[in-house]
GROMACS .gro file of C-alpha atoms in nm:
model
  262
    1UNK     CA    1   0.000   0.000   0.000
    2UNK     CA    2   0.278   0.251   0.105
    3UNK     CA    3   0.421   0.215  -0.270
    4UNK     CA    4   0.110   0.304  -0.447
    5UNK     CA    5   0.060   0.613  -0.199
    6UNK     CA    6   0.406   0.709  -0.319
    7UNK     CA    7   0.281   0.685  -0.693
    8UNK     CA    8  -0.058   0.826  -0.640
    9UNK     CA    9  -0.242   1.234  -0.569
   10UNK     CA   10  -0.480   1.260  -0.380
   11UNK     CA   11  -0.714   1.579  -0.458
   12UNK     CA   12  -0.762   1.874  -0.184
   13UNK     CA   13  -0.897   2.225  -0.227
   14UNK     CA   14  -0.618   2.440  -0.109
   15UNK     CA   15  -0.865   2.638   0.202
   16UNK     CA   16  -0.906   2.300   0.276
   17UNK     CA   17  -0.505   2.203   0.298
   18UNK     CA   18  -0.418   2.521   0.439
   19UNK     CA   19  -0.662   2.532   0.728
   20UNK     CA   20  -0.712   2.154   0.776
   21UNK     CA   21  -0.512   1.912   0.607
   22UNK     CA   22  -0.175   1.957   0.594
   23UNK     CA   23  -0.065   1.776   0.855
   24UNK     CA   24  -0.229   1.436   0.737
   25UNK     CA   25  -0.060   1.498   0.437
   26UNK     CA   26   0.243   1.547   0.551
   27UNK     CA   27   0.252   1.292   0.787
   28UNK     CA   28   0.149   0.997   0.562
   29UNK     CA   29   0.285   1.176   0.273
   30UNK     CA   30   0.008   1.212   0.037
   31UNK     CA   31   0.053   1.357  -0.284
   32UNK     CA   32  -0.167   1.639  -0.301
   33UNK     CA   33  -0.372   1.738  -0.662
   34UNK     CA   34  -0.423   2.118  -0.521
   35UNK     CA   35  -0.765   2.274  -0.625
   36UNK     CA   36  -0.757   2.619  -0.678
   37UNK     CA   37  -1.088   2.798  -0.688
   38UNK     CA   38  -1.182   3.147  -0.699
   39UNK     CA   39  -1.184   3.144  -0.309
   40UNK     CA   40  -0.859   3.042  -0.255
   41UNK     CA   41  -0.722   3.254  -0.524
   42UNK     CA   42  -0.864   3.566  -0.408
   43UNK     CA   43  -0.825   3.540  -0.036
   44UNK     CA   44  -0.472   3.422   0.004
   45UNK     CA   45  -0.153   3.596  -0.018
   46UNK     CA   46   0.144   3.490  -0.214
   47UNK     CA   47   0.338   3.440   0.083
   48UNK     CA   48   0.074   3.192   0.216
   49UNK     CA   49   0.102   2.992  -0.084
   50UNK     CA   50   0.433   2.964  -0.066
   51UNK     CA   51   0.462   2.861   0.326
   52UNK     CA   52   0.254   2.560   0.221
   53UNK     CA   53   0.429   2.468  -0.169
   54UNK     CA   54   0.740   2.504   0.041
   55UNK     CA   55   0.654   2.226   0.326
   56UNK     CA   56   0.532   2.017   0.066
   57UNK     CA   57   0.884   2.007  -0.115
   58UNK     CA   58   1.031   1.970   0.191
   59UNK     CA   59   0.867   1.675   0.260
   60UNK     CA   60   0.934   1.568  -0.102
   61UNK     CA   61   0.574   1.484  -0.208
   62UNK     CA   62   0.444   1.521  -0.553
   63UNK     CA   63   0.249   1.826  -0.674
   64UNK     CA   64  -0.022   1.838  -0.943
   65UNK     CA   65  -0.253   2.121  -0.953
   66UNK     CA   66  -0.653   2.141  -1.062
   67UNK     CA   67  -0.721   2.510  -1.187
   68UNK     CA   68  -1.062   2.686  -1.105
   69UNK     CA   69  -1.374   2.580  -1.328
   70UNK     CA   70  -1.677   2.694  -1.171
   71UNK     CA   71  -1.869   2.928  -1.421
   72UNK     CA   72  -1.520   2.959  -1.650
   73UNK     CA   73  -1.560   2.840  -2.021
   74UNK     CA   74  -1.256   2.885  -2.240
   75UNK     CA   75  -1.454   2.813  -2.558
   76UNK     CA   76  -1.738   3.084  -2.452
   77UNK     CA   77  -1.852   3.294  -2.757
   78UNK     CA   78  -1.855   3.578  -2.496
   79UNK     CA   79  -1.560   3.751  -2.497
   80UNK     CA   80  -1.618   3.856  -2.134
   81UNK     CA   81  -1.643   3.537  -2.015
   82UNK     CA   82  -1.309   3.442  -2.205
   83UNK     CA   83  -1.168   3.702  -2.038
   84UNK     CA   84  -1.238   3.614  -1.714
   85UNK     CA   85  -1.152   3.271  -1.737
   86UNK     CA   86  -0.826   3.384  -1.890
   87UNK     CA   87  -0.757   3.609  -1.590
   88UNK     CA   88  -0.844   3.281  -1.330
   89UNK     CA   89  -0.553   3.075  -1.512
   90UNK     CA   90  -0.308   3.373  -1.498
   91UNK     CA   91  -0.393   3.360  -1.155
   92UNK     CA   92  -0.308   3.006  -1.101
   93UNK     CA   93   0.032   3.030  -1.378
   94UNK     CA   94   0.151   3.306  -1.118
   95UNK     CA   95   0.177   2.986  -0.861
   96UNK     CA   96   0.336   2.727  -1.075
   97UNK     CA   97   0.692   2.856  -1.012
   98UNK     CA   98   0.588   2.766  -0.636
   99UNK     CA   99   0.425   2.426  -0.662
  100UNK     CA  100   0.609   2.302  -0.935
  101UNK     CA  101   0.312   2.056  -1.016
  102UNK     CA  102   0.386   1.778  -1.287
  103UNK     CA  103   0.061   1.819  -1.415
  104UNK     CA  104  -0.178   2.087  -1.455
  105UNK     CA  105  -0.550   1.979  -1.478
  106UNK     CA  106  -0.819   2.189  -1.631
  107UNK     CA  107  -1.184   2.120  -1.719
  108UNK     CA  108  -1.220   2.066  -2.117
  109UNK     CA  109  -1.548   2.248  -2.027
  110UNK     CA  110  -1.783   2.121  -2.369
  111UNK     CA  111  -2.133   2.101  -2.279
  112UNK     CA  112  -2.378   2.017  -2.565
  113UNK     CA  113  -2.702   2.139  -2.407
  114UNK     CA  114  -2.488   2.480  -2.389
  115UNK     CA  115  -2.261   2.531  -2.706
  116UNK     CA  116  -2.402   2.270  -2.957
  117UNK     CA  117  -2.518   2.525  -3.177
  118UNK     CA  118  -2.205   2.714  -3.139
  119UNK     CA  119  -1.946   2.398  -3.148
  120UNK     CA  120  -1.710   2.550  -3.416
  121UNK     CA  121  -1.692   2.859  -3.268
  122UNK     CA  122  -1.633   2.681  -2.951
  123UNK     CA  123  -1.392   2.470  -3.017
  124UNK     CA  124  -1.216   2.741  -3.208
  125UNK     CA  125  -1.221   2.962  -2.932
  126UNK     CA  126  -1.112   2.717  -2.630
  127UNK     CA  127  -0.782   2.626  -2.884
  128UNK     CA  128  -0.672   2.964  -2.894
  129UNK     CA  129  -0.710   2.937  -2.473
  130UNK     CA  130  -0.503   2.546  -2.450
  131UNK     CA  131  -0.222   2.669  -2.702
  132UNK     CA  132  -0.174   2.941  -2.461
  133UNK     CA  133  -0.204   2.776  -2.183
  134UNK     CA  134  -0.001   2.481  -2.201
  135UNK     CA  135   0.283   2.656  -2.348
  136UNK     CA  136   0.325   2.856  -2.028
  137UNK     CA  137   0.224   2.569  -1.817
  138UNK     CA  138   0.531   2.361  -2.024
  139UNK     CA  139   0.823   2.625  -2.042
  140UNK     CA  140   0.776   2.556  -1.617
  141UNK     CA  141   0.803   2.204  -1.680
  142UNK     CA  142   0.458   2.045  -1.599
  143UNK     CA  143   0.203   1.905  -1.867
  144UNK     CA  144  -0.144   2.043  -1.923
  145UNK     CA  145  -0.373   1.793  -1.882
  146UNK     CA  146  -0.807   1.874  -2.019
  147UNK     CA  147  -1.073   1.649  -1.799
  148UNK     CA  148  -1.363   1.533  -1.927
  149UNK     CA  149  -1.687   1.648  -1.761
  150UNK     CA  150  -2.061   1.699  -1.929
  151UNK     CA  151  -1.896   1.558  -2.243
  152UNK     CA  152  -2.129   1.275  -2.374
  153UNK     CA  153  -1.831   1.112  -2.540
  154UNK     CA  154  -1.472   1.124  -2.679
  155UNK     CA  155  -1.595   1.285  -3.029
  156UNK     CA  156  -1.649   1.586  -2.843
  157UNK     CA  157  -1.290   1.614  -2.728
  158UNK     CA  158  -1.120   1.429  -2.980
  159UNK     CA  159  -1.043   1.689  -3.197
  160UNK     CA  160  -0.917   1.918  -2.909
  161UNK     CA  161  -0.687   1.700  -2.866
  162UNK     CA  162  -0.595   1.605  -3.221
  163UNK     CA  163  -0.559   1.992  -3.300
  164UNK     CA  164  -0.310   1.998  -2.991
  165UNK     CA  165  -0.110   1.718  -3.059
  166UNK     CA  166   0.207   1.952  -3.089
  167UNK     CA  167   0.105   2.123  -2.787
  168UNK     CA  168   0.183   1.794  -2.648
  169UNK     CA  169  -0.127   1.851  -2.435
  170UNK     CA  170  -0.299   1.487  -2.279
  171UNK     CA  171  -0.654   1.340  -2.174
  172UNK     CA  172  -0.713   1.326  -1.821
  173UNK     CA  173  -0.987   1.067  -1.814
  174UNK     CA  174  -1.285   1.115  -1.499
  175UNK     CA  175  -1.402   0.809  -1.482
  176UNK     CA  176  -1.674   0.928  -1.200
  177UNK     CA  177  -1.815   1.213  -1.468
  178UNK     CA  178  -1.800   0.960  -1.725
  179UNK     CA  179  -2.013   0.721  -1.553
  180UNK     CA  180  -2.263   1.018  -1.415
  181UNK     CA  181  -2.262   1.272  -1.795
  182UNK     CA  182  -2.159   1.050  -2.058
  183UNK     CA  183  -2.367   0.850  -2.295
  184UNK     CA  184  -2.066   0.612  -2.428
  185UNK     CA  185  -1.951   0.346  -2.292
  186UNK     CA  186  -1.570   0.341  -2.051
  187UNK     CA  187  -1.380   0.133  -2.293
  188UNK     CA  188  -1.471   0.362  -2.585
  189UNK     CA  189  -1.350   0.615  -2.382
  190UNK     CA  190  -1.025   0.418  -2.350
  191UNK     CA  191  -0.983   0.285  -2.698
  192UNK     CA  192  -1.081   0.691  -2.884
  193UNK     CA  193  -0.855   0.874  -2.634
  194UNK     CA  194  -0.606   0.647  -2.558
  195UNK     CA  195  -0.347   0.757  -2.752
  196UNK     CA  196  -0.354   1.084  -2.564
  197UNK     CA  197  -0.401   0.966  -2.198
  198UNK     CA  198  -0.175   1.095  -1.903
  199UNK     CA  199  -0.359   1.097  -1.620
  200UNK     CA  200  -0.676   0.980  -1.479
  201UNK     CA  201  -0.951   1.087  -1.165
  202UNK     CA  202  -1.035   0.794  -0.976
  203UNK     CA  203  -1.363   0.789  -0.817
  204UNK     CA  204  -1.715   0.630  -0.809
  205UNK     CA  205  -2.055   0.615  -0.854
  206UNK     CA  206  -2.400   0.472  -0.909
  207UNK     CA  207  -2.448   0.633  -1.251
  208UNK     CA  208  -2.736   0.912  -1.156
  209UNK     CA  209  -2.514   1.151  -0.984
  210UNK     CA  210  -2.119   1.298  -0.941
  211UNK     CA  211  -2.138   1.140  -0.612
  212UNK     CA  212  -1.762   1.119  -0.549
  213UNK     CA  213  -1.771   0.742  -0.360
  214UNK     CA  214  -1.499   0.580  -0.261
  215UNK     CA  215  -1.379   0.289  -0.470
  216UNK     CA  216  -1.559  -0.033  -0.505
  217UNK     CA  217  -1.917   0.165  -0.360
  218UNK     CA  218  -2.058   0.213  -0.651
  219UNK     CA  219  -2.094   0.095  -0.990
  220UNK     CA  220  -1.813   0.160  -1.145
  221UNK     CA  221  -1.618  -0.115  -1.325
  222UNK     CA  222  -1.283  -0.059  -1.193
  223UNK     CA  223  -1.078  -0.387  -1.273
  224UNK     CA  224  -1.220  -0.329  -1.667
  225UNK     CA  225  -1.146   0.006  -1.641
  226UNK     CA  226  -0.732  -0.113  -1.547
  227UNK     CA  227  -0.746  -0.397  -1.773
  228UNK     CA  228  -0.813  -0.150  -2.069
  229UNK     CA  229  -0.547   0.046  -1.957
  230UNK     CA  230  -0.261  -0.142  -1.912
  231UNK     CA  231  -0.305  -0.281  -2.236
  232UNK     CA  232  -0.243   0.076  -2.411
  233UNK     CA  233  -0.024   0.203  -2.151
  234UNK     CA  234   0.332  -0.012  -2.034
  235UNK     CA  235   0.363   0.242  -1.769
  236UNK     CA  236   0.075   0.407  -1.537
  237UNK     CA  237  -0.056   0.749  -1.594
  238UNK     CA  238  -0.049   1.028  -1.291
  239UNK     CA  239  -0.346   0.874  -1.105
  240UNK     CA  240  -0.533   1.114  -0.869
  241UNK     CA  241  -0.839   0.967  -0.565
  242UNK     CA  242  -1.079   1.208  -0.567
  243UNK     CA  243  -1.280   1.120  -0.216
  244UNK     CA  244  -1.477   1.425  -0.123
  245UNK     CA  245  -1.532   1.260   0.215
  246UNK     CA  246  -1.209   1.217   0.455
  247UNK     CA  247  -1.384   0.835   0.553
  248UNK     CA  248  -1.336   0.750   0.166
  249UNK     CA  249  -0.947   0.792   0.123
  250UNK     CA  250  -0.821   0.437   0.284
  251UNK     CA  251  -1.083   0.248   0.107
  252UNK     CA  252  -1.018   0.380  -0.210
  253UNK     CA  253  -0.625   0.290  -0.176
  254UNK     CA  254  -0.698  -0.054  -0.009
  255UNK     CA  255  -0.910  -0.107  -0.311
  256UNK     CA  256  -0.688   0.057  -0.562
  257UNK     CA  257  -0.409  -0.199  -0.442
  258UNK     CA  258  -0.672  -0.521  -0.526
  259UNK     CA  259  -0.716  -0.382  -0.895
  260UNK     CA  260  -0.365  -0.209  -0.972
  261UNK     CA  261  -0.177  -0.378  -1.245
  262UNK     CA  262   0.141  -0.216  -1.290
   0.00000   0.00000   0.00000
């Protein structure tokens, strides 16, 4: 178990680490995957961000970073709302030189119901955001990484990430908002955006709701899910728990460790 915590993040809003959580996680040195909302970016100071960036290192844990989504859409065909979702990721780029995450993880934010009848535009606009994005999220050395959320399947990311393939941008596959949103089944999922895979969000549910269960408490077909995956990938991906309850962290590892396969 102790090797897979060592390999695996474990997501945490940051007002959560900062006022609650950092001694857990530095004690049984968890990997954090650092949230960083509009709260957190707006009521702490640089200095505060570095305290905590700076005990991580010291500890030597692994940093990835999850920017701020809520009400952001990087494809928008308002140019306010562009704008301001520009101005949230400068926000967060200010504190990669401080983290130093290996990953950066942002919402690929496609909603049909919402920009179907503006897809090209969409999709035209959101580029313009990931080419600038990732190449100042790579000249600091980490990898941005676009999650799938209300998507109903792969096609509707597929060419994000076809039209980014210099960008050397990669698939961070939710397998609890696939399960919840999509309409396609995991191991088309898997076999479409494969090729572009580098991480994955581990959590379940029962298929109605983003419930955010721990492993094996819901319907999720996990040991498919890593049977599919080790057979495109010879090495794991960054994997990231997402438990929004503190009582679902242990399961999830003890049952991560039944199904791993690397």
């Amino acid at each position: 178990m102790s090797k897979l915590i060592e390999i695996t993040q474990v997501n945490i809003p940051f007002t959560m680490l900062y006022e609650s959580y950092l001694d857990m996680f530095l004690t049984n040195r968890l990997n954090p995957e650092i949230g960083l909302d509009c709260t957190a970016l707006e009521n702490f100071s640089f200095s505060q961000f570095s305290n905590i960036a700076d005990r991580l290192h010291q500890r030597g844990l692994s940093i990835t970073l999850h920017a701020p989504f809520i009400d952001l859409s990087p494809g928008s065909p308002d140019p306010a709302v562009r704008a301001l979702t520009r101005h949230r990721f400068e926000q967060m780029l200010e504190l990669i030189p401080l983290f130093k995450p290996k990953t950066v993880v942002c919402h690929a934010a496609y909603d049909r119901k919402r920009y179907g009848v503006f897809r090209d535009q969409w999709i035209e606009n959101s580029l313009q955001t990931w080419v600038w994005l990732s190449k100042r999220v790579r000249d600091e050395g980490g990898v941005l990484m676009l999650e799938n959320v209300y998507e109903h399947g792969p096609d509707d990311m597929r060419i994000i990430f076809e039209s980014l393939a210099d960008q050397r941008v990669g698939f961070c596959f939710d397998t609890g908002h696939q399960a919840a949103f999509s309409r396609i089944a995991l191991e088309t999922w898997i076999e479409s955006l494969g090729p572009f895979l580098g991480q994955v969000h581990l959590h379940d549910n029962c298929g109605n709701q983003d419930e955010h269960l721990a492993l094996g408490r819901g319907n999720i077909d996990f040991p498919m899910l890593f049977e599919h995956l080790k057979s495109i990938k010879k090495d794991p991906p960054v994997i990231t728990l997402e438990p929004h309850r503190e009582g679902d962290f242990w399961p999830s590892i003890e049952y991560l460790t039944k199904v791993w396969p690397w």
